[in-house]
CSV table of C-alpha atoms in Angstrom, one decimal:
chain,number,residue,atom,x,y,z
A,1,UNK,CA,15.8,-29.1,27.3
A,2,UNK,CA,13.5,-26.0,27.1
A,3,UNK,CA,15.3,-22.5,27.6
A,4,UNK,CA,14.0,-22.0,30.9
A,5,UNK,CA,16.1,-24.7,32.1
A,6,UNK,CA,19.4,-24.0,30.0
A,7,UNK,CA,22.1,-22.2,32.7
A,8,UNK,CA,24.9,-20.2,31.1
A,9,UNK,CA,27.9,-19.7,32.7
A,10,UNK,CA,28.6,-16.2,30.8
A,11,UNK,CA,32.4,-15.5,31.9
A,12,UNK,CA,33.1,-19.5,31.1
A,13,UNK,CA,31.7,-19.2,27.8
A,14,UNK,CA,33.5,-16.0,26.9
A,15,UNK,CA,36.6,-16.9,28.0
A,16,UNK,CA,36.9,-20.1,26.3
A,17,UNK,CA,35.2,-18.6,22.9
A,18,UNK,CA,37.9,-15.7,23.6
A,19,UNK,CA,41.0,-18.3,24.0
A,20,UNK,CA,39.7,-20.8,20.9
A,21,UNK,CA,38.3,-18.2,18.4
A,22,UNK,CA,40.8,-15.6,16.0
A,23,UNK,CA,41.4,-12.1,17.2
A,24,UNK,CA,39.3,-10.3,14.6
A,25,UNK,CA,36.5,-12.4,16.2
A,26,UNK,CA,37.3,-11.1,19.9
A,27,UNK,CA,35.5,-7.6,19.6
A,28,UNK,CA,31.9,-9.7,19.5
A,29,UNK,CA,32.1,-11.6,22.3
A,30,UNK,CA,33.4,-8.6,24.5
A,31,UNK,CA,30.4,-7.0,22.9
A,32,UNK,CA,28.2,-10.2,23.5
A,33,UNK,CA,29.4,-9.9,27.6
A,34,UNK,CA,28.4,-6.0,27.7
A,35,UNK,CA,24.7,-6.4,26.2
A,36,UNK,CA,23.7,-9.5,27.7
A,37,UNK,CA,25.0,-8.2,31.2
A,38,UNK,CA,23.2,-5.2,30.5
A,39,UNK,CA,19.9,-6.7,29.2
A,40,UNK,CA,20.2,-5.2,25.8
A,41,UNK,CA,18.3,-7.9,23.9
A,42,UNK,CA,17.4,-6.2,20.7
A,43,UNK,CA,21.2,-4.5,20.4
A,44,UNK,CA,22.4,-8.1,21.3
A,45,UNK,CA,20.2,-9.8,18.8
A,46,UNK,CA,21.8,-7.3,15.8
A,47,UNK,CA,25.4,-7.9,17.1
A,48,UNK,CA,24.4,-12.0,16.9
A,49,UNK,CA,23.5,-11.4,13.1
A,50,UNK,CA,26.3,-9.8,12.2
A,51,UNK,CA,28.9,-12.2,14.3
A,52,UNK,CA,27.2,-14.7,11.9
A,53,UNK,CA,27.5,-12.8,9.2
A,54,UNK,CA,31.3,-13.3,9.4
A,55,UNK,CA,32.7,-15.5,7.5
A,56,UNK,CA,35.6,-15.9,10.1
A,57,UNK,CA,32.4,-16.8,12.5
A,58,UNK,CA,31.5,-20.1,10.6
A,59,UNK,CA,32.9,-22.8,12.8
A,60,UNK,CA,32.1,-21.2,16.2
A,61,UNK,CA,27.9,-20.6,15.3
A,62,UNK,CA,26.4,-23.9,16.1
A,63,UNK,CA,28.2,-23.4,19.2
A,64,UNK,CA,27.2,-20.1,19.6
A,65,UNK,CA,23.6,-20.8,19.2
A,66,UNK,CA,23.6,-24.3,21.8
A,67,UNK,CA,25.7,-22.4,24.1
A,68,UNK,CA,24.8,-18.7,24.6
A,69,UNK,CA,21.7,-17.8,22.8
A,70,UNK,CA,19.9,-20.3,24.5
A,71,UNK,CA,19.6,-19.0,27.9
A,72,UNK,CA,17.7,-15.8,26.9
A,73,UNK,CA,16.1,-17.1,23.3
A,74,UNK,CA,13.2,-16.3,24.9
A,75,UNK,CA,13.6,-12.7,25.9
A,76,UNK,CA,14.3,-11.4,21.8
A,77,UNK,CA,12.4,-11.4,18.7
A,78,UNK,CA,11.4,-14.9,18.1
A,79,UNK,CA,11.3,-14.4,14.1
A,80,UNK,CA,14.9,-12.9,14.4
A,81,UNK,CA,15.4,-16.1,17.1
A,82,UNK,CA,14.4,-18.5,14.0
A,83,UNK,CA,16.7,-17.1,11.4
A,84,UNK,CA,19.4,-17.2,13.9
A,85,UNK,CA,19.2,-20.9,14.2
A,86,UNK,CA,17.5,-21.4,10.6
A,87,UNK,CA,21.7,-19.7,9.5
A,88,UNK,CA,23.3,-21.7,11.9
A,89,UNK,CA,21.3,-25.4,11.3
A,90,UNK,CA,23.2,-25.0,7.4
A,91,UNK,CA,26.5,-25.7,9.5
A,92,UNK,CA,25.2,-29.2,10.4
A,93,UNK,CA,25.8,-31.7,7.6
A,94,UNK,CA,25.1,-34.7,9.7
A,95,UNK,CA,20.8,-34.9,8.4
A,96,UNK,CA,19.9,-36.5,11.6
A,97,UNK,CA,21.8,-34.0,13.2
A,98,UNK,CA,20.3,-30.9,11.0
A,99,UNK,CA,16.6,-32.0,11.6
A,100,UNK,CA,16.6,-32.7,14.8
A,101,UNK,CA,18.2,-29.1,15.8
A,102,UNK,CA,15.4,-27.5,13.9
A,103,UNK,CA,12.5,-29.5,15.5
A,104,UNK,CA,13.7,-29.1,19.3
A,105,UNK,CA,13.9,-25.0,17.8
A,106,UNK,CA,10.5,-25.9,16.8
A,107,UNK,CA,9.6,-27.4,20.1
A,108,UNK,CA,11.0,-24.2,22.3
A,109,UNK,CA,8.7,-21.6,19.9
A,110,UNK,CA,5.5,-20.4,21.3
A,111,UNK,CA,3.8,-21.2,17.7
A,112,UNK,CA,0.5,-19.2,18.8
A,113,UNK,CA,2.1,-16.1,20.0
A,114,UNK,CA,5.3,-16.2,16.8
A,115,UNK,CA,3.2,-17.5,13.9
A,116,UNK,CA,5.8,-16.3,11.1
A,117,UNK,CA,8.2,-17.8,13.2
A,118,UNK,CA,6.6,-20.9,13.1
A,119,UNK,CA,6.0,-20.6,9.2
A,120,UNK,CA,9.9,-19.7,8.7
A,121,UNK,CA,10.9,-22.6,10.8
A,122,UNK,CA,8.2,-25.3,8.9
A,123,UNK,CA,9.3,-24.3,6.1
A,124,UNK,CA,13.6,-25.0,6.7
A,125,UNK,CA,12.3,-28.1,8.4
A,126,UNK,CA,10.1,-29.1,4.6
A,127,UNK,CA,13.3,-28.0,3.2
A,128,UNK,CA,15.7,-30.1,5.1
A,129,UNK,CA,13.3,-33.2,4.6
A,130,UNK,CA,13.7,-32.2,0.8
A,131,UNK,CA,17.2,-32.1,0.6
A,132,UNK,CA,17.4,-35.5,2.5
A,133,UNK,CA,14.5,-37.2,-0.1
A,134,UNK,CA,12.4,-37.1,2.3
A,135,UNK,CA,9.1,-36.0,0.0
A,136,UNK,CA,6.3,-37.2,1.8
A,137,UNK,CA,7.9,-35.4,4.7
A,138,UNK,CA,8.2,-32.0,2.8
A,139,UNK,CA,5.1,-32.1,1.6
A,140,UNK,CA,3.7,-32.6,5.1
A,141,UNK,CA,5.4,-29.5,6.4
A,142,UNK,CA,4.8,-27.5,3.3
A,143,UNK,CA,0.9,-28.1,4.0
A,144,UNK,CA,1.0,-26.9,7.8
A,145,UNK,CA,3.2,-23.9,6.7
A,146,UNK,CA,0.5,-22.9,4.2
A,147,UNK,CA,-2.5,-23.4,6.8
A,148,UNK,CA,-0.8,-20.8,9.2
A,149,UNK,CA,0.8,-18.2,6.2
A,150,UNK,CA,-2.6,-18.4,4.7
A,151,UNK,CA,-4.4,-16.8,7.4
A,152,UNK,CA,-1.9,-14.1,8.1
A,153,UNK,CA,-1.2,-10.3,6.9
A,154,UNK,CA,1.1,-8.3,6.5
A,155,UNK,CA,4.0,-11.1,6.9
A,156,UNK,CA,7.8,-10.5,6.2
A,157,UNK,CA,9.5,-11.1,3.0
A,158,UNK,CA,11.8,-13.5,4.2
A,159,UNK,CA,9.0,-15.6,5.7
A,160,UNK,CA,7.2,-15.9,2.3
A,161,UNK,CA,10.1,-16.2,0.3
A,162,UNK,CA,11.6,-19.5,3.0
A,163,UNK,CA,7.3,-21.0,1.9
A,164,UNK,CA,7.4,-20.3,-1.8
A,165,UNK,CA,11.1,-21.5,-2.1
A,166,UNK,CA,10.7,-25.0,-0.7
A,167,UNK,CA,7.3,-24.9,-2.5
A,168,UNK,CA,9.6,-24.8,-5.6
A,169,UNK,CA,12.0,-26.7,-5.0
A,170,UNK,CA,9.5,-29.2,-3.9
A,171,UNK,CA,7.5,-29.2,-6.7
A,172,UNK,CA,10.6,-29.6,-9.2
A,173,UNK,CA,11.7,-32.2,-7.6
A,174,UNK,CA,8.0,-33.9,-8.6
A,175,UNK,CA,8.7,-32.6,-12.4
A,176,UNK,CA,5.0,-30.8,-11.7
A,177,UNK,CA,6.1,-27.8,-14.1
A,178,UNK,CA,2.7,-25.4,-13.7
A,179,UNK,CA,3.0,-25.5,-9.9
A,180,UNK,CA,6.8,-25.0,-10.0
A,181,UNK,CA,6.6,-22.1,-12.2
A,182,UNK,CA,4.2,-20.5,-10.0
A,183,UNK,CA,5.7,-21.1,-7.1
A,184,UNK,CA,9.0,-20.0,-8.2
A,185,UNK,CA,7.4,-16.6,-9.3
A,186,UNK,CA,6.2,-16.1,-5.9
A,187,UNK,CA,9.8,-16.7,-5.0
A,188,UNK,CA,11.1,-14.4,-7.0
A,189,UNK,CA,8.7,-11.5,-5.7
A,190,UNK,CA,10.2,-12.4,-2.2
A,191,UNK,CA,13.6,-11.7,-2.8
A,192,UNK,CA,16.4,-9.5,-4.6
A,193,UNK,CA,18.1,-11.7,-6.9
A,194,UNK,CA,20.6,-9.4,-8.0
A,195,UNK,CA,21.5,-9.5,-3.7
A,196,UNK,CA,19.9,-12.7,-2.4
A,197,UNK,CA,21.0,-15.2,-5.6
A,198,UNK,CA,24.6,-15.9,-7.1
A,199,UNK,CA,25.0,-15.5,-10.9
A,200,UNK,CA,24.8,-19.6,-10.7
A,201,UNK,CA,21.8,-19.3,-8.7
A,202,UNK,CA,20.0,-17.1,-10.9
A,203,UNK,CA,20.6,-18.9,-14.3
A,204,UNK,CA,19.8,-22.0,-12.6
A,205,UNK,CA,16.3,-19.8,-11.8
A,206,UNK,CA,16.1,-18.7,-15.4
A,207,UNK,CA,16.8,-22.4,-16.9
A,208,UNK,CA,14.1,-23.7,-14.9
A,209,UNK,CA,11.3,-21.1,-15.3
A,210,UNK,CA,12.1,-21.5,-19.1
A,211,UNK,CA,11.6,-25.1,-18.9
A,212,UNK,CA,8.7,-25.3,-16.8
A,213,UNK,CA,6.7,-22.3,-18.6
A,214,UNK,CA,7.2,-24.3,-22.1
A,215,UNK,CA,6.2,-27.5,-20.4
A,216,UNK,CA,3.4,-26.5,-18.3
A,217,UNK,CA,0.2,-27.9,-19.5
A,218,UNK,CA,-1.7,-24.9,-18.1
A,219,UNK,CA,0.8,-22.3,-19.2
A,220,UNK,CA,-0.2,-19.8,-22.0
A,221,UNK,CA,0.6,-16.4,-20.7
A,222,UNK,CA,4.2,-16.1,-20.1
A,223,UNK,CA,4.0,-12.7,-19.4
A,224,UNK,CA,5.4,-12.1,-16.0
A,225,UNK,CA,7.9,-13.8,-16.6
A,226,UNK,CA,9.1,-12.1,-20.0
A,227,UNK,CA,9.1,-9.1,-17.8
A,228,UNK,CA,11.1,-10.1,-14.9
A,229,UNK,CA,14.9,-9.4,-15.0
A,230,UNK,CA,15.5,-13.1,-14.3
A,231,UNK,CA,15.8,-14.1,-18.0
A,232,UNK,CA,18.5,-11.6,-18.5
A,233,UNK,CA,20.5,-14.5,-16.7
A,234,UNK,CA,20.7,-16.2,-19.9
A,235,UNK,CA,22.2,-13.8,-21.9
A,236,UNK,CA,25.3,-14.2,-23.4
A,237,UNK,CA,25.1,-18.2,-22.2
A,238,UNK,CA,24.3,-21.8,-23.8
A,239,UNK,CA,20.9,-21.1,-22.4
A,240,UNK,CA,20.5,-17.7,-24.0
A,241,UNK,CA,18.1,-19.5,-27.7
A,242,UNK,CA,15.5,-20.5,-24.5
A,243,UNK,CA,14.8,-16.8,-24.0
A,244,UNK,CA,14.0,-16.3,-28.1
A,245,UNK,CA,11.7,-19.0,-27.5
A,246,UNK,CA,9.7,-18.0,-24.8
A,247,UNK,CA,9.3,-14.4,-27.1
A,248,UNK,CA,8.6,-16.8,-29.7
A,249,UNK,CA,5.7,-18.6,-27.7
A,250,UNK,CA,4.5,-15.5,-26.9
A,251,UNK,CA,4.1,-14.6,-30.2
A,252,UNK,CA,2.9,-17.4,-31.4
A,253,UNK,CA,5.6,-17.7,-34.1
A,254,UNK,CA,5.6,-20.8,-36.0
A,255,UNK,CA,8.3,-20.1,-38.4
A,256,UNK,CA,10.9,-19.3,-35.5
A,257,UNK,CA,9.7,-21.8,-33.5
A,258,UNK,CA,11.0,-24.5,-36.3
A,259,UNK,CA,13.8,-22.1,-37.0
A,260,UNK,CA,14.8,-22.8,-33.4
A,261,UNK,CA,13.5,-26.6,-33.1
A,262,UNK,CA,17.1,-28.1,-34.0
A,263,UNK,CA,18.4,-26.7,-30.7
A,264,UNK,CA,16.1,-29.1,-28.7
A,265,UNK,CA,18.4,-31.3,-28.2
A,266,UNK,CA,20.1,-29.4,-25.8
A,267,UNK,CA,17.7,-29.8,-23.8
A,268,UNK,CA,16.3,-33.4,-24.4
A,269,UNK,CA,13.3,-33.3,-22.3
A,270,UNK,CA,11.9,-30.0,-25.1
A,271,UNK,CA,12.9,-32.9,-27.1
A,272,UNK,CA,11.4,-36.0,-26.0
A,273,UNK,CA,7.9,-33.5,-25.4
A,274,UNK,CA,8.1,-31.7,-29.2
A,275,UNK,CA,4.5,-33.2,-29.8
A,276,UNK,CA,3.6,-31.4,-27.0
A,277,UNK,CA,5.2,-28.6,-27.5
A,278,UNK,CA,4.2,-28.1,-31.4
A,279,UNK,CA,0.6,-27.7,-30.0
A,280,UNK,CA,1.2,-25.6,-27.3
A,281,UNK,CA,2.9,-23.1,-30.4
A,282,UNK,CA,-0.4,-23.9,-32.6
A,283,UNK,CA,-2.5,-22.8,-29.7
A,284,UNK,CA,-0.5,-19.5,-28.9
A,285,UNK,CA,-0.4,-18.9,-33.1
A,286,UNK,CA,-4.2,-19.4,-32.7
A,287,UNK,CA,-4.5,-16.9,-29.8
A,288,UNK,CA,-2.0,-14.8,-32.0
A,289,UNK,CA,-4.3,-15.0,-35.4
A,290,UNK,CA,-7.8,-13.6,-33.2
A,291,UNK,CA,-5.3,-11.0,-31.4
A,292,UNK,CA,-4.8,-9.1,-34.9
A,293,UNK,CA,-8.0,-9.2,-35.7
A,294,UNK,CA,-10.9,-6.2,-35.0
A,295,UNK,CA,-13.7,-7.1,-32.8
A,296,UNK,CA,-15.7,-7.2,-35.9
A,297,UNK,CA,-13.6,-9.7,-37.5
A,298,UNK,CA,-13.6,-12.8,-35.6
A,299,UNK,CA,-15.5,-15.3,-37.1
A,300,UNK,CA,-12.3,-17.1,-38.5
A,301,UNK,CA,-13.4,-20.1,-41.1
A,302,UNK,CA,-11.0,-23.3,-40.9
A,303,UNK,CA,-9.4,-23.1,-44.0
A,304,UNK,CA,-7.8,-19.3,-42.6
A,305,UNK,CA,-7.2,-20.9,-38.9
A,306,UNK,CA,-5.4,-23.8,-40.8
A,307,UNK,CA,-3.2,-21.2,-42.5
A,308,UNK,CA,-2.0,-19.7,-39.4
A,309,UNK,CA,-1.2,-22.3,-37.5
A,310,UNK,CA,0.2,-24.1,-40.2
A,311,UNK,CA,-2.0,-27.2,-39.2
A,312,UNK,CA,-4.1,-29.4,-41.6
A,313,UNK,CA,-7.7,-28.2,-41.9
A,314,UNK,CA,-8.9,-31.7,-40.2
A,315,UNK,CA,-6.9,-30.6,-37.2
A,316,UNK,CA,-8.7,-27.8,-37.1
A,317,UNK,CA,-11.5,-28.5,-35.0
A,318,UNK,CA,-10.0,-30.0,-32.5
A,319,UNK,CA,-7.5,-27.2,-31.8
A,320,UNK,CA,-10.4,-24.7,-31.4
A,321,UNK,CA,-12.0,-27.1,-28.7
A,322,UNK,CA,-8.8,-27.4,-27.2
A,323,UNK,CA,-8.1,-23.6,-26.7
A,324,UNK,CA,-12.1,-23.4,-25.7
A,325,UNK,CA,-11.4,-25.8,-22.8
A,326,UNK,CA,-8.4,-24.0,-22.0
A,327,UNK,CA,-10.3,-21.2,-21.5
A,328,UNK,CA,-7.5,-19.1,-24.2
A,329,UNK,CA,-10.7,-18.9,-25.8
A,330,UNK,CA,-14.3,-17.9,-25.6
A,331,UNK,CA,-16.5,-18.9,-28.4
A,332,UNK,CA,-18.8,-21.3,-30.4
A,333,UNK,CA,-17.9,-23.7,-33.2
A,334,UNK,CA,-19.9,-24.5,-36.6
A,335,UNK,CA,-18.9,-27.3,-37.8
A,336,UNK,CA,-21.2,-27.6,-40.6
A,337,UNK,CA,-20.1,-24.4,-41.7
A,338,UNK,CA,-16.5,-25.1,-40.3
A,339,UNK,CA,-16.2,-21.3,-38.5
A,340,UNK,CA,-15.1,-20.5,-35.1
A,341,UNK,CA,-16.3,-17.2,-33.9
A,342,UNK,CA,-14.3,-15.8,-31.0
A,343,UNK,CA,-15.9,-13.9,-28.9
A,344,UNK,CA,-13.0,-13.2,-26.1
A,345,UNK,CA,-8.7,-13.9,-26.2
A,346,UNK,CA,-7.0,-14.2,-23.1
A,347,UNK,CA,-5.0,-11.4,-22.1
A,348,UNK,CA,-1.2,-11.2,-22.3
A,349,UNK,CA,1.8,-9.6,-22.4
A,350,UNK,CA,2.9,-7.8,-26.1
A,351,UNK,CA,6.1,-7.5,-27.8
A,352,UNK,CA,7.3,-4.7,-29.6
A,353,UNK,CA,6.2,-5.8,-32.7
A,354,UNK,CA,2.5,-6.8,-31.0
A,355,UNK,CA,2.0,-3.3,-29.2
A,356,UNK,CA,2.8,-1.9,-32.9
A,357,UNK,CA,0.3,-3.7,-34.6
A,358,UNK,CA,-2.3,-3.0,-31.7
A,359,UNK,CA,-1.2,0.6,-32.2
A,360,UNK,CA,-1.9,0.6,-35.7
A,361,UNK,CA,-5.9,-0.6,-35.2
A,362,UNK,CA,-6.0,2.1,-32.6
A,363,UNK,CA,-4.7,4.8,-35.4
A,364,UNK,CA,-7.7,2.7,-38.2
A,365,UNK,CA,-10.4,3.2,-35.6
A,366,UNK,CA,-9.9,6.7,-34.1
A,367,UNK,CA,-9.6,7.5,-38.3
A,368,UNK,CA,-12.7,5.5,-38.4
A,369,UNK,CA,-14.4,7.8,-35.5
A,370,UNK,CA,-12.9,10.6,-37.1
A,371,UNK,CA,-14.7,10.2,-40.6
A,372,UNK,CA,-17.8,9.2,-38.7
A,373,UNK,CA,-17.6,12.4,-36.7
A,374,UNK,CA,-17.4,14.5,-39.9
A,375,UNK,CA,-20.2,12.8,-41.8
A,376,UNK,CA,-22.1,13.4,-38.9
A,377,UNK,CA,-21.2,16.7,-37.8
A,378,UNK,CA,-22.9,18.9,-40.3
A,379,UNK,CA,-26.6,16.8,-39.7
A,380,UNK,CA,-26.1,17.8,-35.7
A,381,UNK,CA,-25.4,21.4,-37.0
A,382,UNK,CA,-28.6,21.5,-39.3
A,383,UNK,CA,-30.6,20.6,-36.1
A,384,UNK,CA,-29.3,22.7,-33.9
């Protein structure tokens, strides 16, 4: 049944809502009579969010929705239209039920002329599919959601944050920890966690980032998310040693990262991927080691890379190539003369302690520059 052909019977519909709803809920639907009668779409598509809004409202918004805004869903904002219905479809528990509200939504939007709308709507649609295990599904609508949010500007938080969550959700439910991880950055950028997220919600956020960043076999900056106000979630939790160990991955720690390796069991899947995980350390040691270092000083023999990352000097080698393919790295490899010169480091973010050493090579070169500049000074004098 399109819109066009939906009939509302307004003085039926608010006298019955009037005689089965409470009191407190009486002042909307007199206020739903005045602006519909009066044309007021955008003024009646505000007073519609905040009737939803109500927590009294609840049991009386599917019917709300199928009943009323029907007959003019075509004459307001269809973006506002979607999250209308996209609010209401999570009072459905029947799935069949729940899908098949959202596709005839689906069917009614003019996908050409609402694109966002469309996106927004694709995206609880994947999100639904998730929820009922439906992957193949998900994945289907998470495709044709990114084909149309692709090509657009300028598109509304709530629009990117409805792609980028199920995105998430989608890809933890694969255990694909680098996609999940971004995706659940891009999230995070979408929203206000501190308004949009419970406290349950966000250490659930902060658990999982954690988890995917260590596990991630592309993951070797952890630096926005070090930054982010998410991991603050953890604090003061069980959870809270997973935050020292993302600052300890980032600074390529060794010692603490042992120090802390009796807690994996806490989390058995750290523990059941340690191999993993002690070479992901070894590589962010390695980045570590050619961080300190002067541009001058990077040719780094085997023997010294063995001692800071606490590997054997026959394990050498094949770390190097390993952060080379990784791209951590730029560089060549002797092997006859077993050196690795560095020639780049990946860029990340610094702790304290990091920033202070960097600040103390600044202080050794501009004293460097300064003794230079004396030395020379007197010759440029003499000339002049």
């Amino acid at each position: 049944m399109t819109s066009t052909q939906f009939k509302l019977d307004l003085d039926q519909f608010i006298g019955t809502a009037l005689s089965a709803t409470p009191s407190e809920l009486h002042p909307y639907f007199e206020a739903f009579r005045t602006l519909y009668t009066r044309k007021l779409w955008h003024q009646l598509t505000q007073k519609l969010f905040q009737f939803f809004e109500n927590p009294l409202a609840r049991p009386y918004r599917v019917d709300t929705f199928e009943r009323f805004v029907r007959d003019f869903e075509n004459k307001i904002n269809q973006l506002r239209l979607v999250e209308l219905g996209v609010k209401v479809s999570q009072d459905i528990d029947n799935p069949q039920k729940h899908l098949a509200f959202l596709t005839s939504l689906l069917s009614r939007i003019n996908t050409e002329q609402s694109k966002e709308a469309h996106v927004l709507l694709l995206a609880s649609i994947a999100h639904a599919k998730l929820l009922y295990g439906d992957l193949e599904g998900t994945k289907g609508d998470m495709d044709s959601a990114w084909r149309i949010l692709d090509s657009l500007e300028g598109v509304e938080g709530s629009v990117n944050a409805a792609y980028y969550g199920v995105a998430a959700d989608y890809y933890k439910a694969k255990a694909e920890y680098a996609p999940y991880y971004r995706h659940s950055l891009l999230y995070l950028a979408c929203v206000d966690p501190e308004k949009d997220l419970t406290p349950e919600e966000r250490l659930l956020r902060a658990h999982d980032l954690a988890i995917s960043a260590f596990l991630g076999d592309t993951i070797y900056n952890f630096g926005e998310l070090l930054m982010h106000p998410i991991l603050d979630s953890l604090d003061g939790t069980n959870h809270e040693w997973l935050k020292k160990l993302l600052f300890t991955f980032n600074e390529g720690n060794i010692g603490k990262f042992e120090s802390l390796a009796p807690l994996f069991p806490k989390e058995p899947i750290l523990q059941e991927n340690y191999a993993f995980l002690k070479q992901k350390i070894c590589l962010m040691a390695l980045i570590e080691s050619v961080f300190k270092r002067s541009a001058t000083d990077r040719t780094m023999s085997f023997q010294t890379i063995a001692q800071e990352t606490g590997l054997l000097k026959e394990e050498v080698e094949y770390l190097v190539m390993k952060a080379l393919s990784l791209k951590l790295i730029k560089g060549s490899l002797d092997q006859v003369e077993e050196k690795a010169q560095i020639t780049w480091v990946q860029p990340r973010v610094l702790s304290r302690e990091q920033i202070g050493g960097l600040a103390k090579r600044l202080e050794e070169w501009v004293d460097k520059l300064n003794t230079v500049e004396k030395r020379i000074a007197p010759e440029v004098l003499t000339s002049a």
